[in-house]
mmCIF file of C-alpha atoms in Angstrom:
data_model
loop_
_atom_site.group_PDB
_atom_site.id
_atom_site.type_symbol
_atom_site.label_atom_id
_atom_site.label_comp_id
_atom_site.label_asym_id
_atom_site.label_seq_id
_atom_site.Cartn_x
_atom_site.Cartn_y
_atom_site.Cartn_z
ATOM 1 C CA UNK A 1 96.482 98.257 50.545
ATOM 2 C CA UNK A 2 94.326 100.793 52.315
ATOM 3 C CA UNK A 3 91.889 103.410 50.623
ATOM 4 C CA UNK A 4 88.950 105.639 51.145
ATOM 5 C CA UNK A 5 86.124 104.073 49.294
ATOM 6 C CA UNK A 6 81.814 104.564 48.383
ATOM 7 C CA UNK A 7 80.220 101.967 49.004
ATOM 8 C CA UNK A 8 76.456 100.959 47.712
ATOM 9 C CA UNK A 9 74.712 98.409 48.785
ATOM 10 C CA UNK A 10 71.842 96.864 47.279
ATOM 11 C CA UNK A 11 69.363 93.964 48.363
ATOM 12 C CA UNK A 12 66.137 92.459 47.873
ATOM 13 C CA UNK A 13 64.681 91.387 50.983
ATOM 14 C CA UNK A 14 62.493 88.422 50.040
ATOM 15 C CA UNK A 15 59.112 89.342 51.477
ATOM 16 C CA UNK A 16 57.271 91.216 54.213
ATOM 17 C CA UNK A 17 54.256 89.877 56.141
ATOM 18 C CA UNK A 18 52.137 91.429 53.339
ATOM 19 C CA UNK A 19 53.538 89.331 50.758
ATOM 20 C CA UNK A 20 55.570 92.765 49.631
ATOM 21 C CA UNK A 21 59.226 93.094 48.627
ATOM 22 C CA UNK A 22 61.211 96.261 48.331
ATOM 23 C CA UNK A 23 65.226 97.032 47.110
ATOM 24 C CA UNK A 24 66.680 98.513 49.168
ATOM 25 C CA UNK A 25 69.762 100.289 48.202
ATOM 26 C CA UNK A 26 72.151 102.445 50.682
ATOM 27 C CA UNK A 27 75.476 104.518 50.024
ATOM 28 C CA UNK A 28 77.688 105.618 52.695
ATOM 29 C CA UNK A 29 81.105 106.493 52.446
ATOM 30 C CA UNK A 30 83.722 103.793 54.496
ATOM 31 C CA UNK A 31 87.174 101.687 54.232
ATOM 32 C CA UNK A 32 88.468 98.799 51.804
ATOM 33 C CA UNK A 33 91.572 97.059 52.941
ATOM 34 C CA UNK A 34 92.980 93.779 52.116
ATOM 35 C CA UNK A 35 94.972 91.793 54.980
ATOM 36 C CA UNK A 36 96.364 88.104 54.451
ATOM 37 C CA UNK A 37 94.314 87.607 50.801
ATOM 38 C CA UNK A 38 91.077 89.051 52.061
ATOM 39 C CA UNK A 39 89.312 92.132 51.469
ATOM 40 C CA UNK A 40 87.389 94.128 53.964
ATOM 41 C CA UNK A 41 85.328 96.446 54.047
ATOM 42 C CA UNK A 42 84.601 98.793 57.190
ATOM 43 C CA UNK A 43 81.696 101.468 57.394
ATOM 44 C CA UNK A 44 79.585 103.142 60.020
ATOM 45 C CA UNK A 45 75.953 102.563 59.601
ATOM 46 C CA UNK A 46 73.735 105.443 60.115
ATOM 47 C CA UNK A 47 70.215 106.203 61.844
ATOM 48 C CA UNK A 48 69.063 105.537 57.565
ATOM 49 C CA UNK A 49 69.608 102.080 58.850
ATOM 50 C CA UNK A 50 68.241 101.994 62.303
ATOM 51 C CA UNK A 51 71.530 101.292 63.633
ATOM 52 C CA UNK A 52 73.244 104.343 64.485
ATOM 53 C CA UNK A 53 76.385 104.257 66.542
ATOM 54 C CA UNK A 54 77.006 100.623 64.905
ATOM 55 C CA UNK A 55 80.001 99.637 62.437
ATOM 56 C CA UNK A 56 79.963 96.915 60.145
ATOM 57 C CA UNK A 57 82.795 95.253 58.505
ATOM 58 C CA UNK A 58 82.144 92.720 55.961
ATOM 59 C CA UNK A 59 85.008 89.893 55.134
ATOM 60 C CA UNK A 60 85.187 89.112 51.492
ATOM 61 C CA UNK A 61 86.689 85.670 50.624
ATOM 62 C CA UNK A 62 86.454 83.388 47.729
ATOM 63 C CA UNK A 63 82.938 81.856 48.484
ATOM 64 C CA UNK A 64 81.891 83.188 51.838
ATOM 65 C CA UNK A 65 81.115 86.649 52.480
ATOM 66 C CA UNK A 66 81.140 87.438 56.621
ATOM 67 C CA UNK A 67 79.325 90.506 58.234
ATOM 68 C CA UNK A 68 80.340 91.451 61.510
ATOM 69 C CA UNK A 69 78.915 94.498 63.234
ATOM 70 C CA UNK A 70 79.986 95.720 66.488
ATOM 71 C CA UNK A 71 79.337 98.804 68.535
ATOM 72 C CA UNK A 72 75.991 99.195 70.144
ATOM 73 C CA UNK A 73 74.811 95.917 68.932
ATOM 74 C CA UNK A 74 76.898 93.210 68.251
ATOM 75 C CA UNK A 75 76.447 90.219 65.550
ATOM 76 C CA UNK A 76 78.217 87.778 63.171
ATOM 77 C CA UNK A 77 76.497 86.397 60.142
ATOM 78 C CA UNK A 78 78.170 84.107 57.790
ATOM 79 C CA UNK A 79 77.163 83.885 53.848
ATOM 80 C CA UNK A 80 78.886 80.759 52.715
ATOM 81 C CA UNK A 81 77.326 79.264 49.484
ATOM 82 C CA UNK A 82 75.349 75.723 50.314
ATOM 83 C CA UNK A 83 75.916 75.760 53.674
ATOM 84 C CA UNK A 84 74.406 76.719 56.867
ATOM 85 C CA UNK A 85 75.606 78.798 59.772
ATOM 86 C CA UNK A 86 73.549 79.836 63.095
ATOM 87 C CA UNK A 87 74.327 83.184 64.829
ATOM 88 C CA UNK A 88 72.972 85.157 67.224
ATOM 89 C CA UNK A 89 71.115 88.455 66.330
ATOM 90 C CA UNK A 90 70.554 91.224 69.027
ATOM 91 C CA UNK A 91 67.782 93.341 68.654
ATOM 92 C CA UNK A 92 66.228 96.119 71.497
ATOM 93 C CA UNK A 93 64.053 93.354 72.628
ATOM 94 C CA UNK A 94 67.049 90.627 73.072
ATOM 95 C CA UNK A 95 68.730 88.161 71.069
ATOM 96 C CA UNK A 96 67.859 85.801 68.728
ATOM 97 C CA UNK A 97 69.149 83.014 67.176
ATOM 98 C CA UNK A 98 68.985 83.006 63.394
ATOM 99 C CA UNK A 99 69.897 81.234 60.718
ATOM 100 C CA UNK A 100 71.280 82.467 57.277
ATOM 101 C CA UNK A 101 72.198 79.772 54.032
ATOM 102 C CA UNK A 102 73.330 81.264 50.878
ATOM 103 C CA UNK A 103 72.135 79.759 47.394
ATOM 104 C CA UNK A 104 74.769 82.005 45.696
ATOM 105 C CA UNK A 105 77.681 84.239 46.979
ATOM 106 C CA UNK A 106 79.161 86.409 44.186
ATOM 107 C CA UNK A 107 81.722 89.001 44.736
ATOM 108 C CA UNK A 108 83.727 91.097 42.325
ATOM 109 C CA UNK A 109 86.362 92.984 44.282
ATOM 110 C CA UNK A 110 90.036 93.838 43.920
ATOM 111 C CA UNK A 111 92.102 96.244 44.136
ATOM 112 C CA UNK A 112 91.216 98.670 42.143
#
């Protein structure tokens, strides 16, 4: 299964240095495909995003919810509910190492 898809994404960053928190929500058109019982998704991000010439493709699984971009920067972060996972981050300045833990991962996709 292969199709042309929108695809909106919303977050809530927690907050800025000013104690300030704004959704941020983005559309862009990209790719939904499902290989060996996993969905993913594939889109290009845009300059909207600061990270033109850049694709990300995010890995949907039961619990655990993987974003991989690649491209002019590269980076793998792993959502996995109640556990922790260390990555590497590059920015124009060089790489970090970050963290990311997930309270909650929640995903309603399928094929349709």
């Amino acid at each position: 299964m292969r199709k042309d898809v929108t695809i909106t994404i919303c977050g809530k960053p927690r907050y800025d240095i000013d104690g300030e928190s704004d959704n941020i929500e983005l559309m862009t058109e990209g790719k939904l495909y499902k290989k060996n019982g996993k969905y993913y998704i594939i889109y290009k991000e845009s300059s909207l995003t600061g990270l033109a010439g850049v694709t990300t493709t995010l890995k949907v699984e039961d619990s655990c919810v993987t974003l991989i971009r690649s491209g002019l920067m590269s980076t793998q972060m792993i959502f996995e509910e109640g556990k922790k996972h260390f990555g590497l981050y590059q920015t124009d300045e060089g790489t970090l190492t970050v963290s990311v833990s997930a309270s909650r991962v929640k995903s309603r996709i399928g094929d349709n």
